[in-house]
Structures are given as C-alpha cells and as structure tokens.
Amino acid sequence: MTALTADRAAPAVRRSRRNRLAAMLPAVVVGLPLILFVLFPLAHILGRSFSTPDGFGLANYAAMLGNERFLRITWNSFAVTLVSAAVAIVMAYAFAYAVQRSTMPLRNLFRMIAVLPLFAPSLVQAQGLVLLFGRNGLINRSFGLGIDLYGYWGIVIASVLYVFPYAFLILSAALAVADARIYESAEMLGASKWRAFRTVTLPATRYGLAAAIFVCFTLVITDFGNPMVIGGDYTVLASEVYNQVIGQANFEMGTVIGMVLLIPAAIAAMVEKRVSAKQYALISEHSRPLVPQKDRLRDLALLAVAVLISAAILSIVLVVVFASFVHLWPYRMTFSLRHYAFDVQNGIQPLWNSIYVSVMAAGIGVVAVTAAAYVIEKFPSPAARGLYFLSILPAAVPGMVLGLGYILAFNSPSNPVYAIYGTLVIIAIANVYYYHAHGFLISGTSIKQISGRFDEASATLGGSRRQTFAKVTLPLLFPTLVGIAVFFFMRSMVTLSAVIFLITPNTQVAAVSVLYLQDRGATNQAAAFSVCIIATIMAVLLAVRLLLNAMGHRNVSLIR
C-alpha cells in the first residue's frame, strides 16, 4: 500500500517541481541582462583591483592606503560632499516648503525653475560659475573682484546647485501631503507655528529628509563633471579615477579607487532605500488635506528665499545661454550665431549621437525595467527575489565605476558583446543599467497599484496571462511607461560619468563634447552645445506633454 501511494504521489511531485521551475524561468530570463551588464562588469573591476605583476593580492590597496596623496583626495571628496549635501538640503527644504506650504504668488513658476538644471548637462553649474566668476568671468571682470573660484569652494557651490533639484523633488513630495487635523490639534493645544513646525512638520517629513540627504551624498561624491571643470588642483575621487585610467592608463589603480568610491555610494544608496521603505502613510480615509492659510510675514520671507534661490539657478543657466550667442567671450560681446555652426571637431554629430543614444535608452529601458517589475510581481519565486536585488543594485554603483567595468569586461574580441563595443548601442545600454534602479522602482510601484482582480476576471473569461498583459495591464501602465521613457531620455542626454570611458571619436556624445570644449577653453562652443541639449529635452517634454493631453492623460508626471 505504501509503495502504491508513493507511485501515485510521484507524478504530483514532478508536476510541482516543474511548476516551481516554470515560475522561476521568467525571472532567470529577465535577470540574464542584469547579470551581463551589471554583475559581470563589477566582477571585472573587483578582480582587476587585486591584479598585480605577481598575480593576485592586496598590493594595490596597500600602495593606495600608504599614499599620502590618495588619503588627501579621499578627505577632499568627503569634505566637498558633506558640506554640499548639507547646504543643498537646507536650501531645498526651504524652497519646497515655500512651494507646498505657503500662499506666496508664482509657486508653479518657482517649481519649474527648481527643476531647470535637470535639463542641462551635469557640469553646467560649473560652466555657468566659470562664465560669471572665473578669471575672465563676467562679474569678476566687470567689478574687478579678483575672486579665485577654482578649487574647494567652486566645487561646493557647483555641487549644491547640481543636487538641489533632486533634493527639491524628494522634499516637495514629502511636504505635499499632510493631515489638517493634526495641525488643528496642535493649535488647540496652544502650540505656536514654530513649535508645530518642529513637532509636526519635521517629524512627518523625516524619512523624505533622510532620503534626500543620502541621495545628495551619493550624487556629489560620485560627480565627475563639476570637479573636472572648476576643481583646479583640488582633486576628488571621481576625477582621480579619470586621471588614473585616461591620463596614466593605470587600470589597476583606477579600479582600486573605483572600489573605494563604490563603498560610500553603496552604503548611502542602501540606507536611502531602507529609509524610504519606512515611510508611513500620512493620509487616511478620515484625513483632511492641509490647505495653507495666508500669513503675510511667512509668505514674504519664503518668497524672498524662493527669489534668491531661483535667481542663482537662472543666472547659471542664462549666462550659459548668453555666452552661446556672444562672438568671443569675454572680449567681443557682440551678438553672433557662429557658434551654432559647430565649426569644431565632429561638428554637430555629437548632438545627433546623444539623441540616438537617448531614444535607444528610452526604448530599451522601458522594456527592461517593466519586464523586471512585472516578473517580480506576477511570478513570485526565489529567483524573483534575486531579480529584485539585481534590479536595485545599479543604484549603488557610481557611473564611472560602471563605465570602467564595461571597458574591462567587453573590450575583448573573445567576448560576444565586443560586437557592439565602441558603438552607440553600448553607450545606450550603459545608460539603461546606470539608471535601471530608478526606472524599475517607478514601474514596480505602478504595477503594484493594479488590482489582482483584473487577472482573476481575465482568467475567468478564458484569457491567457499574455492577453491580460496586452489588453489590461499595458493600457493601465501606459502613462507610467511614457514617464519612464522620458526619464531615460532626459538622463541619457545629460549624463557624463557613465559614458566618459566608452566614447570613441565616432561615438562622442554632446555632454562629453561640452566637457572637452570647456577643458580646452572653447567656452562659446561648449555653451552652444549645452543650450542645444537643454532645447532638445524641453522640445521632447513639450511634445510628449501635448501627446498625453490629447490622449486624456493630463496628470502624468514627466520629471522624476
């Protein structure tokens, strides 16, 4: 009887095993590109950092730790990062509070100004500061101030303006929702407005505040463009990686410094994700949204803050636009369009390359992140948990480290990916996986919001999972997918660190052209390229917005 029972149970066991394997297969298939384009390059960096003439060992790390110059560079990076992040957070919180919690005029205009730097290359802040306060800067020459901007304070100011819009978006979202009943209770208990801010507003936004701090920390410590343009002799870790790899062809030390740069970035990214996950719901079915009441003194003070910060942002961007139309900065300040003839090496081709790369990244990115998020939600398995880890891993990887990994992993004829190495395709892929985590989290959030009852209803009516996805899930996800595509397009147009090691004379992109032109003193041409990047992104945003409005999707956020 026992043997008979076992014989009958065997097919059921085999079916159960096949079902588990079938559930894991989608996660394995979707995870393979992440293994190839994220884990594989990181493994090469780790291995190369231990490579010595005598084999493998810790000699490279020992040489680095025993080098006083490296210790000074590490201190430089943390000194810039901590001060920049602190100042940016204070500015962004004040600005977000002004936009969300006051009745001051022109709030929508201020919101648009705050995110304007997102449309420009990541080094445009340093570019604008040089045009204003550099040795031949407009303000420096006009007033004979003699300001020496190059060095620590130049990097700090540029970094603050660089990360400000990211902090503003996070803090603005944290301040956008509040329960009016809590503030009314505080007022009834005799709490002053300052006390209500300290005991209600700050605690309610603490997770958003913590997330903004760690995002700013990661962005500043891994930033490459601003220190290269305005750093002078003040070297930080990101620029030292470039110096070691490009300047000295010392890949071993480049990978060692890359690994050192990876550690604080990874810790900050992981803490930020953990902190964000702890955010609790502030609005329930019984809540009443907080509507800011008029307070003339508060609104005037916040308006002054908003005007000052907006003036700083606009002055940086507008001076770059102005320089692109000047005949020869700063000696012949007459109007001219000659810099838009792009009479430089490669001409206007880098801009077209950027557009091609960004369109490819948008298409590939939407498919990659949506597939990963869908599989994790609909095919739960141990493999899906591994896929989740792989999907958020890129958030902890600095762009320069990923790009360096691509050189080491794919620049070999024996590697199948070598066929696309040195092409625009590999640059697009680098952008996709550099920004993969952000797009994945947006897609995953939207998929979770789609009720499982749609799947049940479809199955009841005889629909397959594929038909449900095509006819139900995709239409519901469409606005989110458009937003993700715009996100990948925007980021790919302006990114610098992830692609700086991958460009060739034939695949140079516009953001890299800005760096090269600025570095050799071609200020006007660099400004013209920056303006073209900004104009391209704005044109795409406008076109997508008009398309979405025509389709009835009027509340889709395109800036993430």
XYZ file of C-alpha atoms in Angstrom:
560
model
C 0.000 0.000 0.000
C 2.842 2.341 0.856
C 4.581 1.647 -2.443
C 1.316 2.223 -4.320
C 0.807 5.583 -2.577
C 4.373 6.614 -3.410
C 3.872 5.684 -7.076
C 0.709 7.796 -7.216
C 2.419 10.723 -5.454
C 5.468 10.749 -7.763
C 3.746 12.447 -10.743
C 2.342 15.133 -8.426
C 5.820 15.788 -7.031
C 7.244 16.032 -10.552
C 4.445 18.419 -11.579
C 5.081 20.565 -8.515
C 8.776 20.697 -9.340
C 8.042 21.607 -12.948
C 5.649 24.340 -11.794
C 8.310 25.814 -9.498
C 10.865 25.747 -12.302
C 8.343 27.305 -14.693
C 7.678 30.087 -12.155
C 11.396 30.764 -11.848
C 12.114 30.768 -15.583
C 10.835 34.322 -16.332
C 12.981 35.748 -13.500
C 16.028 33.902 -14.810
C 15.474 35.133 -18.386
C 14.868 38.762 -17.337
C 17.814 38.609 -14.920
C 20.371 37.494 -17.520
C 20.900 41.010 -18.995
C 21.366 42.391 -15.472
C 23.976 39.728 -14.765
C 25.730 40.520 -18.047
C 25.609 44.317 -17.894
C 25.853 44.932 -14.120
C 27.334 41.988 -12.207
C 29.817 40.948 -14.897
C 31.468 44.411 -15.205
C 31.571 44.806 -11.399
C 33.252 41.413 -11.077
C 35.902 42.524 -13.583
C 36.569 45.707 -11.609
C 36.908 43.746 -8.379
C 39.237 41.222 -9.979
C 41.380 43.867 -11.688
C 41.793 45.764 -8.413
C 43.538 42.713 -6.949
C 45.671 42.121 -10.056
C 49.419 42.630 -9.577
C 52.506 41.741 -11.644
C 52.955 38.733 -9.359
C 49.369 37.506 -9.670
C 46.620 38.448 -7.233
C 46.993 40.196 -3.908
C 46.415 43.289 -1.827
C 49.455 45.168 -3.102
C 47.366 47.760 -4.983
C 45.271 48.511 -1.915
C 48.358 48.676 0.283
C 50.011 51.106 -2.126
C 46.894 53.245 -2.171
C 46.463 53.347 1.612
C 50.144 54.137 2.052
C 49.957 57.047 -0.377
C 49.503 60.399 1.342
C 48.114 61.921 -1.853
C 45.322 59.353 -2.022
C 44.360 59.956 1.612
C 44.209 63.673 0.886
C 41.994 63.065 -2.177
C 39.659 60.912 -0.089
C 39.430 63.664 2.526
C 38.773 66.189 -0.264
C 35.845 64.113 -1.532
C 34.207 63.831 1.877
C 34.841 67.496 2.689
C 33.089 68.567 -0.526
C 30.295 66.012 -0.204
C 29.274 66.668 3.391
C 29.203 70.459 3.064
C 27.475 70.403 -0.347
C 24.808 67.944 0.785
C 24.095 69.908 3.987
C 23.723 73.244 2.187
C 21.639 71.741 -0.620
C 19.255 70.070 1.845
C 18.654 73.308 3.765
C 18.045 75.232 0.533
C 15.801 72.532 -0.948
C 13.712 72.164 2.222
C 13.120 75.907 2.416
C 12.260 76.065 -1.278
C 9.953 73.023 -1.131
C 8.250 74.423 1.968
C 7.706 77.717 0.161
C 6.138 75.950 -2.822
C 3.984 73.463 -0.881
C 3.115 75.150 2.418
C 2.651 78.834 1.606
C 0.302 81.032 -0.398
C 3.065 83.097 -1.987
C 2.492 84.011 -5.651
C 4.094 82.270 -8.666
C 4.529 78.907 -6.935
C 4.245 76.981 -10.207
C 6.863 79.196 -11.813
C 9.253 78.619 -8.925
C 8.627 74.872 -9.193
C 9.624 74.963 -12.878
C 12.775 76.966 -12.130
C 13.807 74.489 -9.425
C 13.932 71.569 -11.875
C 15.511 73.518 -14.746
C 19.054 72.178 -14.060
C 17.780 68.638 -14.739
C 17.533 69.583 -18.425
C 21.213 70.507 -18.676
C 24.479 68.524 -18.623
C 25.633 67.724 -15.095
C 28.566 70.131 -15.448
C 26.511 73.166 -16.493
C 26.673 74.535 -12.928
C 30.475 74.713 -13.070
C 30.248 76.038 -16.612
C 27.977 78.888 -15.545
C 30.058 79.712 -12.475
C 33.200 79.967 -14.608
C 31.405 82.309 -17.008
C 30.335 84.518 -14.092
C 33.172 84.302 -11.564
C 36.091 82.685 -13.397
C 39.285 84.553 -14.221
C 37.538 86.000 -17.280
C 34.086 85.824 -15.749
C 31.512 88.497 -16.438
C 31.150 89.634 -12.814
C 34.822 89.174 -11.953
C 35.976 91.369 -14.866
C 33.194 93.932 -14.570
C 33.767 94.672 -10.881
C 37.408 93.694 -10.510
C 36.603 91.337 -7.655
C 39.597 89.067 -8.108
C 37.626 86.000 -6.980
C 39.540 82.739 -7.317
C 36.711 80.291 -7.892
C 38.753 77.231 -8.812
C 39.153 74.711 -6.018
C 37.166 73.624 -2.989
C 34.556 76.375 -2.840
C 33.965 76.300 -6.575
C 33.205 72.571 -6.423
C 30.970 73.045 -3.367
C 28.884 75.805 -4.969
C 28.561 73.875 -8.238
C 27.657 70.678 -6.361
C 24.984 72.431 -4.299
C 23.310 73.746 -7.451
C 23.723 70.337 -9.126
C 21.941 68.284 -6.451
C 19.410 70.951 -5.439
C 16.657 69.860 -7.895
C 16.923 66.210 -6.792
C 16.548 67.183 -3.140
C 13.721 69.565 -4.010
C 11.697 66.854 -5.790
C 12.024 64.457 -2.847
C 11.222 67.057 -0.199
C 8.428 68.586 -2.246
C 6.752 65.182 -2.400
C 7.229 64.747 1.361
C 5.657 68.152 2.087
C 2.845 67.792 -0.456
C 0.632 65.660 1.784
C -0.435 66.441 5.344
C -3.436 65.935 7.566
C -5.018 69.246 8.569
C -6.481 67.673 11.746
C -3.014 67.241 13.279
C -2.197 70.920 12.829
C -5.589 71.933 14.200
C -4.976 69.785 17.284
C -1.574 71.388 17.783
C -3.133 74.853 17.502
C -5.874 73.956 20.012
C -3.199 72.824 22.470
C -1.580 76.250 22.222
C 1.396 75.320 20.060
C 2.985 78.198 18.196
C 3.611 77.911 14.456
C 7.307 77.354 15.096
C 6.538 74.645 17.630
C 4.074 72.990 15.217
C 6.800 73.018 12.569
C 9.309 71.372 14.934
C 6.929 68.825 16.438
C 4.639 68.021 13.480
C 6.116 69.034 10.114
C 9.723 67.963 10.641
C 8.862 64.533 12.115
C 6.336 63.906 9.338
C 8.961 64.608 6.678
C 11.908 62.926 8.393
C 12.003 59.967 6.019
C 11.865 62.208 2.972
C 14.552 64.361 4.548
C 16.773 61.335 5.198
C 16.234 60.059 1.656
C 17.188 63.460 0.234
C 20.356 63.571 2.353
C 21.580 60.207 1.125
C 20.660 60.941 -2.498
C 22.608 64.203 -2.345
C 25.557 62.449 -0.708
C 25.662 59.804 -3.458
C 25.319 62.318 -6.285
C 28.037 64.639 -5.006
C 30.649 62.035 -4.090
C 30.280 60.345 -7.490
C 30.030 63.546 -9.557
C 32.714 63.905 -12.180
C 31.846 66.848 -14.420
C 31.802 69.764 -11.979
C 35.138 68.908 -10.278
C 36.777 68.487 -13.691
C 35.657 71.931 -14.871
C 36.037 74.007 -11.719
C 38.190 71.913 -9.385
C 41.577 73.241 -10.478
C 44.240 71.488 -8.399
C 41.656 70.266 -5.885
C 41.251 66.608 -6.826
C 38.427 64.332 -5.658
C 37.942 60.573 -6.017
C 35.788 60.723 -9.157
C 38.245 62.904 -11.067
C 41.163 60.779 -9.817
C 39.602 57.655 -11.361
C 39.574 59.514 -14.698
C 43.158 60.705 -14.233
C 44.406 57.195 -13.469
C 42.583 55.498 -16.355
C 42.767 58.121 -19.121
C 45.766 60.163 -18.031
C 48.081 57.373 -16.901
C 46.468 54.194 -18.329
C 46.814 52.712 -14.846
C 43.752 50.481 -14.800
C 44.762 48.691 -11.615
C 44.832 51.864 -9.523
C 41.789 53.173 -11.367
C 39.808 50.106 -10.304
C 41.102 50.346 -6.729
C 39.934 53.944 -6.431
C 36.702 52.934 -8.140
C 36.122 50.287 -5.471
C 36.807 52.877 -2.754
C 34.315 55.227 -4.423
C 31.792 52.400 -4.624
C 31.747 51.788 -0.851
C 30.273 55.104 0.416
C 27.984 55.348 -2.613
C 26.646 51.833 -1.991
C 26.135 52.446 1.726
C 24.294 55.721 1.055
C 22.106 54.106 -1.619
C 21.183 51.143 0.605
C 20.374 53.374 3.586
C 18.268 55.633 1.359
C 16.245 52.649 0.090
C 15.754 51.344 3.643
C 14.702 54.767 4.907
C 12.278 55.263 2.005
C 10.698 51.878 2.739
C 9.885 53.034 6.287
C 7.812 55.971 5.084
C 4.353 55.557 6.557
C 1.030 56.780 5.239
C 0.189 60.306 6.369
C -3.235 60.387 4.760
C -6.084 58.055 5.700
C -9.731 57.872 4.668
C -10.578 60.199 7.572
C -7.924 62.800 6.792
C -8.496 66.323 5.570
C -5.802 67.702 3.260
C -3.910 70.636 4.702
C -4.646 73.846 2.814
C -2.055 76.578 3.529
C -3.569 79.704 5.023
C -2.412 83.211 4.256
C 0.318 84.521 6.510
C 1.796 87.731 5.158
C 5.058 87.667 7.127
C 5.719 83.970 6.459
C 4.854 84.264 2.777
C 7.085 87.309 2.284
C 10.008 85.552 3.966
C 9.523 82.402 1.903
C 9.084 84.458 -1.271
C 12.425 86.150 -0.594
C 14.080 82.738 -0.165
C 12.476 81.425 -3.360
C 13.519 84.504 -5.335
C 17.141 84.294 -4.168
C 17.491 80.593 -4.955
C 15.700 80.992 -8.291
C 17.967 83.902 -9.178
C 21.029 81.725 -8.523
C 19.673 78.903 -10.711
C 18.567 81.212 -13.518
C 21.809 83.190 -13.514
C 23.808 79.979 -14.031
C 21.623 78.709 -16.876
C 21.026 82.066 -18.561
C 24.692 83.060 -18.617
C 25.431 79.817 -20.482
C 22.689 80.676 -22.981
C 24.048 84.222 -23.269
C 27.618 83.016 -23.872
C 26.463 80.822 -26.738
C 25.316 83.956 -28.615
C 28.420 86.074 -27.931
C 31.077 86.441 -30.619
C 34.097 85.830 -28.370
C 33.713 85.560 -24.595
C 34.607 87.834 -22.801
C 36.490 90.089 -25.236
C 33.994 90.668 -28.029
C 30.499 90.597 -26.533
C 28.549 91.271 -29.722
C 25.681 89.054 -30.834
C 26.637 86.129 -33.062
C 25.223 82.794 -34.209
C 28.560 81.481 -35.392
C 28.942 79.013 -32.535
C 25.804 77.218 -33.703
C 27.610 76.385 -36.933
C 29.534 73.924 -34.705
C 32.797 74.519 -36.507
C 34.599 72.125 -34.168
C 35.811 68.547 -34.365
C 32.887 66.220 -35.251
C 30.650 69.257 -35.813
C 27.067 68.745 -34.665
C 27.323 64.948 -34.842
C 27.724 64.544 -31.033
C 24.275 66.088 -30.568
C 22.726 63.643 -33.030
C 24.611 60.825 -31.311
C 23.117 61.919 -27.980
C 19.610 61.883 -29.457
C 20.130 58.413 -30.976
C 21.539 57.092 -27.691
C 18.727 58.644 -25.652
C 15.987 57.243 -27.899
C 17.583 53.784 -27.732
C 17.968 54.033 -23.963
C 14.325 55.076 -23.609
C 13.121 52.086 -25.616
C 15.436 49.513 -24.053
C 14.978 50.961 -20.581
C 11.174 50.806 -20.618
C 11.229 47.157 -21.701
C 13.958 46.169 -19.220
C 12.509 47.777 -16.088
C 8.893 46.884 -16.857
C 9.784 43.254 -17.547
C 11.689 43.030 -14.267
C 8.933 44.681 -12.233
C 6.191 42.587 -13.870
C 8.006 39.280 -13.343
C 8.715 40.059 -9.683
C 5.075 40.952 -9.043
C 3.389 38.203 -11.074
C 5.861 35.303 -10.803
C 6.957 35.193 -7.134
C 9.827 32.759 -6.545
C 13.317 32.662 -5.007
C 14.647 33.694 -8.425
C 12.335 36.719 -8.383
C 13.844 37.809 -5.058
C 17.279 37.590 -6.663
C 15.985 39.599 -9.618
C 14.792 42.334 -7.246
C 18.289 42.598 -5.772
C 19.855 42.807 -9.244
C 17.305 45.422 -10.298
C 18.109 47.848 -7.475
C 21.858 47.102 -7.395
C 22.737 49.779 -10.024
C 21.545 52.472 -7.584
C 24.648 51.731 -5.518
C 27.084 51.813 -8.470
C 28.681 55.149 -9.481
C 28.518 55.855 -13.203
C 32.298 55.983 -13.615
C 32.670 52.600 -11.929
C 30.079 51.018 -14.231
C 31.666 52.587 -17.317
C 35.126 51.409 -16.269
C 33.692 47.936 -15.751
C 32.387 47.958 -19.324
C 35.891 48.661 -20.643
C 37.373 45.759 -18.695
C 34.522 43.323 -19.379
C 33.640 43.942 -23.018
C 36.775 45.304 -24.701
C 37.915 41.848 -25.758
C 37.320 40.132 -29.124
C 36.574 36.899 -27.278
C 33.526 38.464 -25.616
C 30.283 38.262 -27.660
C 29.357 41.795 -26.541
C 32.520 43.045 -28.267
C 30.432 43.303 -31.451
C 28.676 46.377 -30.021
C 31.663 47.731 -28.064
C 32.691 51.104 -29.456
C 29.199 51.763 -30.839
C 26.315 53.930 -29.716
C 24.475 50.782 -28.609
C 26.864 50.069 -25.726
C 26.543 53.700 -24.602
C 22.745 53.376 -24.587
C 22.974 50.126 -22.625
C 25.308 51.739 -20.089
C 22.742 54.498 -19.552
C 19.911 51.980 -19.187
C 21.637 49.997 -16.458
C 23.099 53.041 -14.730
C 19.552 54.393 -14.218
C 17.867 50.980 -14.060
C 17.011 51.062 -10.337
C 15.072 54.329 -10.517
C 13.021 53.265 -13.530
C 12.419 49.841 -12.008
C 11.044 51.282 -8.760
C 8.674 53.598 -10.657
C 7.414 50.706 -12.795
C 7.110 48.372 -9.798
C 5.065 50.906 -7.842
C 2.614 51.293 -10.725
C 2.251 47.532 -11.266
C 1.521 47.010 -7.550
C -1.294 49.536 -7.792
C -3.118 47.428 -10.410
C -5.582 45.174 -8.595
C -5.101 41.426 -8.937
C -8.824 41.144 -9.631
C -8.139 42.113 -13.235
C -6.048 38.961 -13.637
C -8.754 36.878 -11.946
C -11.500 38.304 -14.152
C -9.440 37.721 -17.279
C -8.701 34.110 -16.284
C -12.399 33.514 -15.577
C -13.245 34.729 -19.075
C -10.652 32.381 -20.577
C -7.961 34.975 -21.214
C -4.321 33.963 -21.026
C -1.719 35.824 -18.985
C -0.335 37.245 -22.223
C -3.738 38.562 -23.285
C -4.299 40.092 -19.846
C -0.951 41.858 -20.033
C -1.585 43.189 -23.545
C -5.234 44.226 -23.109
C -5.408 45.206 -19.438
C -2.022 45.785 -17.795
C -0.299 47.667 -20.621
C -3.120 50.207 -21.173
C -3.221 50.905 -17.435
C 0.563 51.263 -17.322
C 0.798 53.409 -20.443
C 1.142 56.822 -18.732
C 3.781 55.410 -16.368
C 5.704 53.824 -19.247
C 5.752 57.150 -21.090
C 7.084 58.835 -17.947
C 9.813 56.183 -17.619
C 10.768 56.600 -21.287
C 11.080 60.369 -20.796
C 13.176 59.764 -17.675
C 15.651 57.551 -19.570
C 15.743 60.024 -22.467
C 16.463 63.008 -20.221
C 19.122 61.244 -18.163
C 20.854 59.833 -21.251
C 21.012 63.284 -22.866
C 22.838 64.847 -19.916
C 24.815 62.033 -18.291
C 28.582 62.203 -18.326
C 30.198 59.886 -15.795
C 28.654 56.627 -17.050
C 29.798 57.145 -20.649
C 33.074 59.056 -20.375
C 35.137 55.864 -20.725
C 33.028 54.427 -23.560
C 33.083 57.159 -26.182
C 35.253 57.000 -29.304
C 35.907 59.703 -31.926
C 32.891 58.360 -33.847
C 30.549 57.947 -30.875
C 31.157 61.142 -28.934
C 28.006 62.499 -27.301
C 27.037 66.105 -26.627
C 27.608 66.119 -22.844
C 31.161 64.845 -23.349
C 31.715 67.465 -26.065
C 30.763 70.160 -23.538
C 33.435 68.852 -21.160
C 36.130 68.618 -23.826
C 35.374 72.039 -25.300
C 35.253 73.675 -21.869
C 38.510 71.989 -20.927
C 40.364 73.436 -23.899
C 38.925 76.918 -23.474
C 36.309 76.834 -26.263
C 33.794 78.460 -23.923
C 31.307 79.666 -26.517
C 31.103 76.356 -28.383
C 30.681 74.484 -25.092
C 27.832 76.830 -24.174
C 26.180 76.276 -27.572
C 26.216 72.504 -27.060
C 24.707 72.923 -23.583
C 21.926 75.111 -24.974
C 21.182 72.535 -27.683
C 20.901 69.797 -25.048
C 18.528 71.905 -22.946
C 16.441 72.834 -26.001
C 16.217 69.207 -27.159
C 14.982 67.980 -23.787
C 12.454 70.808 -23.491
C 11.159 70.114 -27.005
C 10.706 66.415 -26.225
C 8.953 67.194 -22.922
C 6.597 69.619 -24.671
C 5.819 67.123 -27.461
C 5.143 64.292 -25.001
C 3.001 66.546 -22.816
C 0.883 67.589 -25.801
C 0.525 63.957 -26.876
C -0.552 62.843 -23.402
C -3.014 65.724 -23.113
C -4.527 64.771 -26.469
C -4.947 61.198 -25.199
C -6.608 62.373 -21.979
C -3.651 61.734 -19.637
C -3.255 65.177 -18.098
C -1.839 64.323 -14.665
C 1.246 62.328 -15.665
C 4.493 63.481 -14.053
C 7.269 63.637 -16.654
C 10.024 64.885 -14.352
C 11.143 62.235 -11.893
